[in-house]
Amino acid sequence: MDKNNQTLLQPDLVNQIHNKVTFLNQFELAIINNQLYEMYSLIRENNAELQEKIQSLPLIVSDLQPLISRYLAPNLIRFVQKTLPFLFVEPLNNDFDNYAVFIGDWWNHREIGTLNVISSVMSVDEKIINELKITEQLPSGETINDDKIQEINKNIEGLQEFLSDNTKRKLELQVIEDQLEELKTNKSGLFGRNDKSTKESLEKKQELLQATQKRVPDVEKKLGVHEAELLALEKENALRQLELQSIVAEFNSIEDFVGQINRLPDSYLKSLK
Amino acid sequence: MTKYDVQEYSNQLEKDLNLFEQWHTLIENLIDTESLEVILDILKKIVLFDLHQSKMVRIDTPKWFPATHWVTVAFAQIARNASLNDIEIILPQAQRVAEIHFSEWPNASFRFVKAPLDAGGYYLEETAQELRVVYWDIFDNRFYLDTEQFSKLVQTEAIQLGGVAALAVFQQRLTNIAKQLSEIGYDSVLPGMDNTDQDQLLMRQKELLPDVLDSLFVKAAEQQFILKKMKSADNGVEINIGEVAIQLAQSTLSEHQTEWYYKVVDENKDITIYTLFQQLPFFYKWYQTHINVVGLRDKREVFVD
């Protein structure tokens, strides 16, 4: 690069440095005066990507991101919890920019999305939202899992029936064993024609019952698996029902709720004015 | 031919009459006294008294009662003194054991039966469903509540009819008896019965799998109740029921050991965990399903079927 070229570039460089200094001065002033609206505006205006969903700071202060995020977070979280009181925001491990958003404060509440502090964008779990939309349309008392639950209940019923017959089978076996023992002792091994066929038929029954008995541990295991599946589905239903109730208590529909979430960056910025 | 000694006959008769006089004195004293210690002392003597020592005078009448009858009568005497609410002792026709009718539960009756234990002792049970309430060992001074069967008893129609107030009266009565017995050296264990002591009702198992809590969450949600994480404890859940709450929380025993307990939160201290079992069928159903884990920790070893 020759000297002339160097001279030509100089005003641009100076200009850019000036912009950075100006940005830093304004940013510093906004922090000193606790002017969050100005801070967010400066972040938006000076971000190289200038995307709607800006999730990082301008390069000049990007090394300060954890500190800035921690500074911005409390007010944003307060705003979210005020406008969407059924949502609960909790920090994520070692991530100062993003917070987990849970719906409801009940047992095993589901994480419905993530809140980014820099962009004030809340991204939601589409699967959960879609399920809620479907549930919203179902007639009262029906759930997404009804068919699966019905099927599992049928299986459980069958397995329980098999297990409840166990006592009966044990008794039957005992009776057959006693009868066989009696045949053995009474005849000392010399069976008549009728006795022989009785013995054979008893032994067949015994074999059959014993084979059925052997299935008990497997059936018990299967029952346990089905019961766990059923509980998981029922839990999903209960969670969705509570989530839906919380949302429709505040919004006309899931669609409205999602709209509010999408408008969060703007509504938050507006609230800071 | 044997020589007939009239004097010996007279002596023997006198002995028998003395024996019956002693018996009469014991029964008379039992109904006359209000002192717990005297009642217990008389009861022990009655239970040990062998009227068959009599040689001459034999009584064979329907009024010949077994020990369980006298245990029931003595307990009725103690229970009457322990509450302002009255009780009645009824002897059903053709029965050898009296029944107690507590005025708070007019549709139920109770009596004592012998416990099938080497150590002896008696169970107080409700007669229709044969559900045990307490184990009473008058010789080894033990008085224990069968938490499992009592929680079942409060579900029965006869007890449900009495409602919450009647349950409170009965619990107060039993708690008073237990306190009086403890004062004279009894080991009294009645988990969950005392409305002023609902803060740490230990569960049978120290570990609680998440599935068990999932199941409570589901059952509660079906009835529009919400199982929530407790704010005041690291590991605990609660269900708010109007002005009261039931909490299930974990306490630390040592660095590696914890245990789960129930806490009934009621500012007025009116209710117990049994009130909740009675008034919240979903809670009782869940409790019964997982009783080997979440059952109240009691003296199970004395409760034999």
Coordinates of C-alpha atoms in Angstrom, one line a residue:
Chain A
M1 CA 0.0 0.0 0.0
D2 CA 1.5 3.3 -1.0
K3 CA 1.5 6.5 1.1
N4 CA -1.2 8.1 -1.1
N5 CA -3.6 5.3 -0.6
Q6 CA -3.0 5.4 3.1
T7 CA -3.9 9.1 3.2
L8 CA -7.1 8.4 1.2
L9 CA -8.3 5.8 3.7
Q10 CA -7.6 7.9 6.8
P11 CA -10.8 10.0 6.9
D12 CA -12.9 6.8 6.7
L13 CA -10.9 5.3 9.5
V14 CA -11.2 8.4 11.6
N15 CA -14.9 8.5 11.0
Q16 CA -15.3 4.9 12.0
I17 CA -13.3 5.4 15.2
H18 CA -15.3 8.5 15.9
N19 CA -18.5 6.5 15.6
K20 CA -17.2 3.9 18.0
V21 CA -16.2 6.6 20.5
T22 CA -19.6 8.2 20.1
F23 CA -21.3 4.9 20.6
L24 CA -19.3 4.1 23.7
N25 CA -20.0 7.6 25.1
Q26 CA -23.7 7.3 24.5
F27 CA -23.8 3.7 25.8
E28 CA -21.9 4.7 28.9
L29 CA -24.2 7.7 29.5
A30 CA -27.3 5.4 29.1
I31 CA -25.9 3.0 31.7
I32 CA -25.0 5.8 34.1
N33 CA -28.5 7.3 33.8
N34 CA -30.1 3.9 33.8
Q35 CA -31.7 4.6 30.4
L36 CA -32.7 1.1 29.2
Y37 CA -34.6 2.4 26.2
E38 CA -31.5 4.2 25.0
M39 CA -29.3 1.2 25.6
Y40 CA -31.6 -1.1 23.5
S41 CA -31.8 1.5 20.8
L42 CA -28.1 1.9 20.6
I43 CA -27.7 -1.9 20.5
R44 CA -30.1 -2.1 17.6
E45 CA -28.7 0.8 15.7
N46 CA -25.1 -0.2 16.0
N47 CA -25.3 -3.8 15.5
A48 CA -23.5 -5.0 12.4
E49 CA -26.1 -7.5 11.6
L50 CA -29.1 -5.3 12.3
Q51 CA -31.4 -8.2 12.2
E52 CA -34.7 -8.2 13.9
K53 CA -33.5 -10.9 16.2
I54 CA -30.2 -9.4 17.3
Q55 CA -28.7 -11.7 19.8
S56 CA -25.3 -10.2 20.3
L57 CA -23.9 -6.8 21.1
P58 CA -22.0 -4.6 18.7
L59 CA -18.4 -5.9 18.4
I60 CA -16.9 -3.0 20.3
V61 CA -18.6 -4.1 23.6
S62 CA -19.1 -7.8 22.8
D63 CA -16.5 -8.8 25.3
L64 CA -18.7 -7.1 28.0
Q65 CA -21.7 -9.2 27.0
P66 CA -22.0 -11.2 30.2
L67 CA -21.9 -8.0 32.3
I68 CA -24.3 -6.1 30.0
S69 CA -26.7 -9.1 29.9
R70 CA -26.8 -9.3 33.7
Y71 CA -27.5 -5.5 33.8
L72 CA -30.4 -5.8 31.3
A73 CA -32.0 -9.0 32.6
P74 CA -33.8 -8.0 35.8
N75 CA -36.0 -5.3 34.1
L76 CA -36.8 -7.5 31.1
I77 CA -37.7 -10.4 33.4
R78 CA -39.9 -8.2 35.5
F79 CA -41.7 -7.0 32.4
V80 CA -42.3 -10.5 31.1
Q81 CA -43.7 -11.6 34.5
K82 CA -45.9 -8.6 34.7
T83 CA -47.4 -9.0 31.2
L84 CA -47.4 -12.8 31.1
P85 CA -47.9 -13.7 34.8
F86 CA -48.2 -17.4 34.2
L87 CA -44.7 -17.6 32.8
F88 CA -41.7 -18.1 35.1
V89 CA -38.2 -17.1 34.0
E90 CA -35.2 -18.9 35.4
P91 CA -31.5 -18.5 34.6
L92 CA -29.7 -21.1 32.5
N93 CA -26.3 -22.4 33.7
N94 CA -23.4 -20.3 32.6
D95 CA -25.5 -18.5 30.0
F96 CA -26.0 -14.8 30.9
D97 CA -27.8 -14.0 27.6
N98 CA -30.5 -16.6 27.7
Y99 CA -33.1 -17.5 30.3
A100 CA -35.4 -20.5 30.4
V101 CA -39.1 -19.7 30.3
F102 CA -41.4 -22.1 32.1
I103 CA -45.2 -22.1 31.9
G104 CA -46.9 -22.3 35.3
D105 CA -45.4 -23.0 38.7
W106 CA -46.7 -26.5 39.1
W107 CA -44.8 -29.8 39.6
N108 CA -42.6 -30.5 36.5
H109 CA -43.8 -27.4 34.7
R110 CA -42.6 -27.4 31.1
E111 CA -40.0 -25.2 29.5
I112 CA -42.0 -23.4 26.9
G113 CA -39.1 -21.4 25.4
T114 CA -36.0 -19.2 25.9
L115 CA -35.7 -15.5 26.6
N116 CA -32.8 -13.6 25.0
V117 CA -31.8 -10.6 27.1
I118 CA -30.0 -8.7 24.3
S119 CA -32.8 -9.0 21.8
S120 CA -35.7 -9.3 24.3
V121 CA -36.9 -12.1 22.0
M122 CA -38.7 -15.1 23.4
S123 CA -38.4 -18.1 21.2
V124 CA -41.0 -20.8 21.9
D125 CA -41.1 -24.5 21.6
E126 CA -43.2 -25.1 18.5
K127 CA -44.1 -28.6 19.5
I128 CA -45.7 -27.5 22.8
I129 CA -47.5 -24.6 21.1
N130 CA -48.9 -26.9 18.3
E131 CA -50.1 -29.4 20.9
L132 CA -51.8 -26.6 22.8
K133 CA -53.4 -25.4 19.6
I134 CA -54.8 -28.8 18.9
T135 CA -56.0 -29.2 22.5
E136 CA -57.7 -25.9 22.3
Q137 CA -59.8 -27.1 19.5
L138 CA -60.9 -30.4 21.2
P139 CA -64.3 -30.8 22.8
S140 CA -64.2 -30.4 26.6
G141 CA -63.0 -33.5 28.3
E142 CA -61.1 -34.8 25.3
T143 CA -57.3 -34.9 25.1
I144 CA -54.7 -35.6 22.5
N145 CA -53.7 -38.8 24.2
D146 CA -57.1 -40.3 24.5
D147 CA -56.6 -43.1 21.9
K148 CA -53.3 -44.1 23.2
I149 CA -54.6 -44.1 26.8
Q150 CA -57.5 -46.2 25.8
E151 CA -55.3 -48.8 24.1
I152 CA -52.9 -48.9 27.1
N153 CA -55.8 -49.2 29.5
K154 CA -57.1 -52.2 27.5
N155 CA -53.6 -53.8 27.7
I156 CA -53.4 -53.1 31.4
E157 CA -56.8 -54.6 32.0
G158 CA -55.8 -57.8 30.2
L159 CA -52.6 -58.1 32.1
Q160 CA -54.3 -57.5 35.5
E161 CA -56.9 -60.1 34.7
F162 CA -54.1 -62.6 34.0
L163 CA -52.4 -61.8 37.3
S164 CA -55.6 -61.9 39.3
D165 CA -56.1 -65.4 38.0
N166 CA -52.8 -66.4 39.5
T167 CA -54.3 -67.5 42.9
K168 CA -56.9 -69.6 41.1
R169 CA -54.1 -71.2 39.0
K170 CA -52.0 -71.9 42.1
L171 CA -55.0 -73.6 43.7
E172 CA -55.7 -75.6 40.6
L173 CA -52.1 -76.8 40.4
Q174 CA -52.2 -77.8 44.0
V175 CA -55.3 -79.8 43.4
I176 CA -53.8 -81.6 40.4
E177 CA -50.6 -82.3 42.3
D178 CA -52.6 -83.8 45.1
Q179 CA -54.7 -85.9 42.7
L180 CA -51.5 -87.2 41.0
E181 CA -50.0 -88.0 44.3
E182 CA -53.1 -89.9 45.3
L183 CA -53.1 -91.9 42.1
K184 CA -49.4 -92.7 42.7
T185 CA -49.8 -93.9 46.3
N186 CA -53.1 -95.7 45.9
K187 CA -52.1 -97.8 42.9
S188 CA -48.4 -98.3 43.6
G189 CA -47.6 -97.7 40.0
L190 CA -50.2 -100.2 38.6
F191 CA -52.6 -98.1 36.7
G192 CA -55.8 -99.3 35.2
R193 CA -56.8 -98.0 31.8
N194 CA -59.0 -95.3 33.2
D195 CA -56.4 -94.3 35.8
K196 CA -53.7 -94.0 33.1
S197 CA -55.8 -91.7 31.0
T198 CA -56.8 -89.7 34.1
K199 CA -53.1 -89.4 35.0
E200 CA -52.2 -88.3 31.4
S201 CA -54.9 -85.7 31.3
L202 CA -53.9 -84.4 34.8
E203 CA -50.3 -84.1 33.7
K204 CA -51.3 -82.3 30.6
K205 CA -53.3 -79.8 32.6
Q206 CA -50.4 -79.5 35.0
E207 CA -48.0 -78.7 32.2
L208 CA -50.3 -76.1 30.8
L209 CA -50.8 -74.4 34.1
Q210 CA -47.1 -74.5 34.9
A211 CA -46.3 -72.9 31.5
T212 CA -48.9 -70.2 32.1
Q213 CA -47.4 -69.6 35.6
K214 CA -44.0 -69.1 34.1
R215 CA -45.3 -66.1 32.2
V216 CA -46.1 -64.2 35.5
P217 CA -42.8 -62.4 35.9
D218 CA -42.9 -61.2 32.3
V219 CA -46.5 -60.1 32.6
E220 CA -45.7 -58.2 35.8
K221 CA -42.8 -56.5 34.0
K222 CA -45.0 -55.6 31.1
L223 CA -47.7 -54.3 33.4
G224 CA -45.1 -52.0 35.0
V225 CA -44.0 -50.7 31.6
H226 CA -47.6 -50.0 30.6
E227 CA -48.4 -48.3 33.9
A228 CA -45.4 -46.1 33.4
E229 CA -46.5 -45.2 29.8
L230 CA -50.0 -44.5 31.1
L231 CA -48.7 -42.2 33.8
A232 CA -46.5 -40.3 31.3
L233 CA -49.5 -39.8 29.0
E234 CA -51.7 -38.7 31.8
K235 CA -49.1 -36.4 33.1
E236 CA -48.8 -34.8 29.6
N237 CA -52.5 -34.3 29.5
A238 CA -52.6 -32.7 33.0
L239 CA -49.7 -30.4 32.0
R240 CA -51.4 -29.4 28.8
Q241 CA -54.7 -28.8 30.5
L242 CA -53.1 -26.6 33.1
E243 CA -51.1 -24.7 30.5
L244 CA -54.1 -24.1 28.4
Q245 CA -56.2 -22.9 31.3
S246 CA -53.4 -20.4 32.3
I247 CA -53.2 -19.1 28.8
V248 CA -56.9 -18.8 28.0
A249 CA -57.4 -17.0 31.4
E250 CA -55.4 -14.1 29.9
F251 CA -55.8 -14.5 26.2
N252 CA -58.6 -15.3 23.7
S253 CA -56.6 -18.1 22.1
I254 CA -53.2 -19.7 21.8
E255 CA -52.7 -17.7 18.6
D256 CA -53.2 -14.4 20.6
F257 CA -50.7 -15.6 23.2
V258 CA -48.1 -16.4 20.5
G259 CA -48.8 -13.0 18.9
Q260 CA -48.0 -11.3 22.2
I261 CA -44.8 -13.3 22.5
N262 CA -43.7 -12.3 19.0
R263 CA -44.4 -8.6 19.8
L264 CA -42.4 -8.8 23.0
P265 CA -39.3 -6.9 21.7
D266 CA -41.4 -4.0 20.5
S267 CA -43.8 -3.9 23.5
Y268 CA -40.8 -4.1 25.8
L269 CA -39.0 -1.2 24.1
K270 CA -42.2 0.8 24.1
S271 CA -42.7 0.2 27.8
L272 CA -39.2 1.7 28.4
K273 CA -39.9 4.9 26.6
Chain B
M1 CA -67.5 -94.9 100.6
T2 CA -65.7 -91.6 101.4
K3 CA -66.2 -89.7 104.6
Y4 CA -68.2 -86.5 104.1
D5 CA -66.7 -83.6 105.8
V6 CA -69.2 -80.8 106.2
Q7 CA -66.6 -78.4 107.5
E8 CA -64.5 -78.8 104.4
Y9 CA -67.5 -78.2 102.2
S10 CA -68.2 -75.0 104.2
N11 CA -64.6 -73.9 103.9
Q12 CA -64.5 -74.5 100.2
L13 CA -67.8 -72.6 99.7
E14 CA -66.4 -69.7 101.7
K15 CA -63.3 -69.6 99.5
D16 CA -65.4 -69.5 96.4
L17 CA -67.6 -66.7 97.9
N18 CA -64.5 -64.7 98.7
L19 CA -63.3 -65.2 95.2
F20 CA -66.6 -63.8 93.8
E21 CA -66.5 -61.0 96.4
Q22 CA -63.1 -60.0 95.0
W23 CA -64.5 -60.1 91.5
H24 CA -67.4 -58.0 92.5
T25 CA -65.1 -55.4 94.2
L26 CA -63.0 -55.2 91.0
I27 CA -66.1 -54.6 88.8
E28 CA -67.6 -52.1 91.3
N29 CA -64.3 -50.2 91.4
L30 CA -64.0 -50.1 87.7
I31 CA -67.3 -48.3 87.2
D32 CA -66.8 -46.1 90.2
T33 CA -63.4 -44.6 89.4
E34 CA -62.3 -41.8 87.1
S35 CA -58.6 -42.2 87.8
L36 CA -56.7 -43.5 84.8
E37 CA -54.2 -45.3 86.9
V38 CA -56.8 -47.1 89.0
I39 CA -58.8 -48.1 85.9
L40 CA -55.6 -49.6 84.4
D41 CA -54.7 -51.3 87.6
I42 CA -58.2 -52.8 87.9
L43 CA -58.2 -53.8 84.2
K44 CA -54.9 -55.8 84.6
K45 CA -56.4 -57.5 87.7
I46 CA -59.6 -58.3 85.8
V47 CA -57.7 -59.7 82.8
L48 CA -55.6 -61.9 85.0
F49 CA -58.4 -62.9 87.3
D50 CA -59.4 -66.5 86.9
L51 CA -62.9 -67.2 88.1
H52 CA -62.4 -70.8 87.4
Q53 CA -60.4 -71.1 90.5
S54 CA -63.7 -71.5 92.1
K55 CA -64.3 -75.1 93.1
M56 CA -67.9 -75.1 94.2
V57 CA -69.8 -72.2 92.7
R58 CA -69.9 -72.5 89.0
I59 CA -71.5 -69.8 87.0
D60 CA -72.5 -70.5 83.5
T61 CA -74.5 -67.6 82.1
P62 CA -74.5 -65.4 79.1
K63 CA -73.0 -62.7 81.4
W64 CA -69.7 -64.6 81.5
F65 CA -67.5 -62.2 79.6
P66 CA -64.1 -62.7 78.1
A67 CA -61.1 -60.3 78.7
T68 CA -61.8 -58.3 75.5
H69 CA -65.1 -57.3 77.0
W70 CA -63.5 -55.9 80.1
V71 CA -60.8 -54.2 78.0
T72 CA -63.6 -52.5 76.0
V73 CA -65.5 -51.5 79.2
A74 CA -62.3 -50.1 80.8
F75 CA -61.4 -48.2 77.6
A76 CA -64.9 -46.8 77.4
Q77 CA -64.4 -45.5 80.9
I78 CA -61.1 -43.8 79.9
A79 CA -62.6 -42.5 76.7
R80 CA -65.5 -41.0 78.5
N81 CA -63.2 -39.1 80.8
A82 CA -61.1 -37.9 77.9
S83 CA -63.8 -35.9 76.1
L84 CA -66.9 -33.8 76.8
N85 CA -68.7 -35.9 74.1
D86 CA -70.5 -38.8 75.6
I87 CA -70.2 -42.5 74.8
E88 CA -72.4 -45.5 75.3
I89 CA -71.6 -49.1 76.0
I90 CA -73.9 -51.5 74.3
L91 CA -74.1 -55.2 74.7
P92 CA -75.5 -56.6 71.5
Q93 CA -77.8 -59.6 71.8
A94 CA -76.1 -62.9 72.1
Q95 CA -72.7 -61.2 72.2
R96 CA -70.0 -61.7 74.8
V97 CA -68.2 -58.4 74.1
A98 CA -69.6 -55.0 74.7
E99 CA -69.5 -52.3 72.0
I100 CA -68.6 -48.7 72.4
H101 CA -70.7 -46.0 70.6
F102 CA -69.0 -42.7 70.5
S103 CA -71.6 -39.9 70.3
E104 CA -69.6 -38.2 67.5
W105 CA -70.0 -41.3 65.4
P106 CA -73.5 -42.6 66.1
N107 CA -73.5 -44.8 63.1
A108 CA -70.4 -46.8 64.0
S109 CA -69.5 -49.1 66.9
F110 CA -66.2 -50.2 68.3
R111 CA -64.9 -53.1 70.4
F112 CA -61.6 -54.7 71.4
V113 CA -60.3 -57.9 69.9
K114 CA -57.3 -59.9 70.9
A115 CA -54.2 -59.1 68.9
P116 CA -52.6 -62.3 67.4
L117 CA -49.2 -61.5 68.9
D118 CA -46.9 -63.3 71.2
A119 CA -46.7 -60.1 73.2
G120 CA -50.4 -60.0 73.6
G121 CA -52.4 -56.8 73.5
Y122 CA -55.7 -55.8 72.0
Y123 CA -56.9 -54.0 68.9
L124 CA -59.7 -51.4 69.1
E125 CA -61.7 -52.0 65.9
E126 CA -64.8 -50.7 64.2
T127 CA -67.2 -53.6 64.2
A128 CA -68.9 -53.4 60.7
Q129 CA -65.7 -53.2 58.6
E130 CA -63.4 -54.7 61.2
L131 CA -61.0 -51.8 60.7
R132 CA -58.4 -51.3 63.4
V133 CA -57.9 -48.0 65.2
V134 CA -55.4 -48.7 68.0
Y135 CA -53.2 -51.4 69.5
W136 CA -53.3 -51.4 73.3
D137 CA -50.9 -53.4 75.4
I138 CA -52.0 -53.0 79.0
F139 CA -49.0 -55.0 80.4
D140 CA -46.2 -53.5 78.4
N141 CA -47.7 -50.0 78.3
R142 CA -48.0 -49.5 74.6
F143 CA -50.7 -47.5 72.7
Y144 CA -50.3 -47.2 69.0
L145 CA -52.5 -46.0 66.1
D146 CA -52.9 -48.1 63.0
T147 CA -52.5 -45.2 60.5
E148 CA -53.2 -47.4 57.5
Q149 CA -56.6 -48.8 58.7
F150 CA -57.6 -45.5 60.4
S151 CA -57.2 -43.7 57.1
K152 CA -59.4 -46.4 55.6
L153 CA -61.9 -46.1 58.4
V154 CA -62.4 -42.3 57.8
Q155 CA -63.5 -43.2 54.3
T156 CA -66.4 -45.4 55.4
E157 CA -69.9 -44.2 55.1
A158 CA -70.6 -44.4 58.8
I159 CA -67.7 -42.1 59.6
Q160 CA -68.1 -39.9 56.5
L161 CA -71.7 -39.1 57.7
G162 CA -70.2 -37.5 60.9
G163 CA -68.2 -35.1 58.7
V164 CA -65.1 -33.1 59.6
A165 CA -66.3 -31.9 63.1
A166 CA -67.0 -35.5 64.3
L167 CA -63.6 -36.6 63.1
A168 CA -62.0 -33.7 65.0
V169 CA -63.8 -34.7 68.2
F170 CA -62.8 -38.3 67.9
Q171 CA -59.2 -37.4 67.2
Q172 CA -59.1 -35.1 70.1
R173 CA -60.5 -37.8 72.3
L174 CA -57.9 -40.3 71.2
T175 CA -55.1 -37.7 71.5
N176 CA -56.2 -36.9 75.1
I177 CA -56.1 -40.6 76.0
A178 CA -52.6 -41.0 74.4
K179 CA -51.4 -37.9 76.4
Q180 CA -52.7 -39.2 79.7
L181 CA -51.2 -42.6 79.0
S182 CA -47.8 -41.1 78.1
E183 CA -47.8 -39.2 81.4
I184 CA -47.9 -42.5 83.3
G185 CA -45.1 -44.0 81.2
Y186 CA -46.9 -45.4 78.2
D187 CA -45.2 -45.4 74.8
S188 CA -48.0 -43.7 72.8
V189 CA -47.5 -43.3 69.0
L190 CA -50.4 -41.8 67.1
P191 CA -49.0 -40.3 63.9
G192 CA -51.1 -37.6 62.4
M193 CA -53.8 -37.7 65.0
D194 CA -53.0 -34.5 67.0
N195 CA -54.1 -31.4 65.2
T196 CA -51.4 -29.4 66.9
D197 CA -48.7 -31.7 65.7
Q198 CA -48.9 -31.8 61.9
D199 CA -45.5 -30.4 61.0
Q200 CA -43.4 -33.5 60.4
L201 CA -45.4 -36.6 59.7
L202 CA -42.8 -39.0 58.4
M203 CA -43.4 -41.3 55.5
R204 CA -42.5 -45.0 55.6
Q205 CA -39.8 -44.8 53.0
K206 CA -36.9 -42.4 53.0
E207 CA -36.8 -42.2 49.2
L208 CA -39.6 -40.9 46.9
L209 CA -39.3 -41.7 43.2
P210 CA -40.5 -38.9 40.9
D211 CA -43.2 -41.2 39.5
V212 CA -45.0 -41.1 42.9
L213 CA -45.1 -37.4 42.7
D214 CA -46.1 -37.5 39.1
S215 CA -49.0 -39.7 40.0
L216 CA -50.1 -37.2 42.7
F217 CA -49.8 -34.4 40.2
V218 CA -52.1 -36.2 37.8
K219 CA -54.7 -37.2 40.4
A220 CA -54.8 -33.7 41.8
A221 CA -55.1 -32.1 38.4
E222 CA -58.0 -34.3 37.5
Q223 CA -59.8 -32.7 40.5
Q224 CA -58.7 -29.1 39.6
F225 CA -56.0 -29.1 42.4
I226 CA -52.5 -28.1 41.5
L227 CA -49.4 -29.8 42.9
K228 CA -46.8 -27.1 43.0
K229 CA -43.1 -26.9 43.9
M230 CA -42.7 -25.5 47.3
K231 CA -41.1 -22.1 47.5
S232 CA -39.8 -22.5 51.0
A233 CA -38.0 -25.8 50.5
D234 CA -35.4 -27.0 48.0
N235 CA -37.1 -30.3 47.6
G236 CA -40.8 -30.3 48.3
V237 CA -44.2 -29.9 46.8
E238 CA -47.5 -28.6 48.0
I239 CA -51.2 -28.5 47.2
N240 CA -53.2 -25.6 48.3
I241 CA -56.7 -26.4 49.3
G242 CA -58.4 -23.1 50.1
E243 CA -56.9 -21.8 53.3
V244 CA -55.0 -24.9 54.1
A245 CA -52.2 -26.8 52.3
I246 CA -50.6 -30.2 52.4
Q247 CA -46.9 -30.2 51.8
L248 CA -44.6 -33.1 51.0
A249 CA -41.0 -32.2 51.8
Q250 CA -37.6 -33.6 52.3
S251 CA -35.6 -33.1 55.5
T252 CA -31.9 -33.8 55.8
L253 CA -30.9 -36.4 58.3
S254 CA -27.2 -36.5 57.5
E255 CA -24.9 -35.7 54.6
H256 CA -26.2 -38.7 52.6
Q257 CA -29.5 -39.3 54.2
T258 CA -32.8 -37.6 53.8
E259 CA -36.4 -38.4 54.6
W260 CA -39.8 -37.4 53.3
Y261 CA -42.5 -36.1 55.5
Y262 CA -46.0 -34.5 55.3
K263 CA -46.8 -31.1 56.7
V264 CA -50.4 -29.9 57.1
V265 CA -50.4 -26.1 56.9
D266 CA -53.5 -24.8 58.7
E267 CA -53.2 -21.5 60.6
N268 CA -56.2 -22.4 62.7
K269 CA -54.8 -25.8 63.6
D270 CA -58.3 -27.4 63.0
I271 CA -57.5 -30.2 60.7
T272 CA -55.2 -33.2 60.4
I273 CA -53.9 -35.3 57.6
Y274 CA -56.9 -37.6 58.2
T275 CA -59.3 -34.7 57.6
L276 CA -57.6 -34.3 54.2
F277 CA -57.8 -38.1 53.5
Q278 CA -61.5 -37.9 54.2
Q279 CA -62.2 -34.7 52.3
L280 CA -60.0 -35.3 49.3
P281 CA -60.7 -38.6 47.7
F282 CA -57.9 -38.2 45.1
F283 CA -55.4 -37.7 47.9
Y284 CA -56.5 -40.8 49.7
K285 CA -56.6 -42.8 46.5
W286 CA -53.0 -41.8 45.8
Y287 CA -52.0 -42.5 49.4
Q288 CA -53.5 -46.0 49.3
T289 CA -51.9 -46.8 45.9
H290 CA -48.4 -45.9 47.2
I291 CA -48.9 -46.7 50.9
N292 CA -45.8 -48.8 51.2
V293 CA -43.8 -45.7 50.3
V294 CA -45.8 -42.7 51.4
G295 CA -47.8 -44.3 54.2
L296 CA -47.4 -42.6 57.6
R297 CA -44.6 -44.2 59.6
D298 CA -46.2 -46.0 62.5
K299 CA -45.6 -49.1 64.7
R300 CA -46.5 -51.5 61.9
E301 CA -44.9 -54.4 63.6
V302 CA -47.8 -54.8 66.0
F303 CA -50.4 -54.7 63.3
V304 CA -50.9 -58.2 62.0
D305 CA -53.7 -59.5 59.9

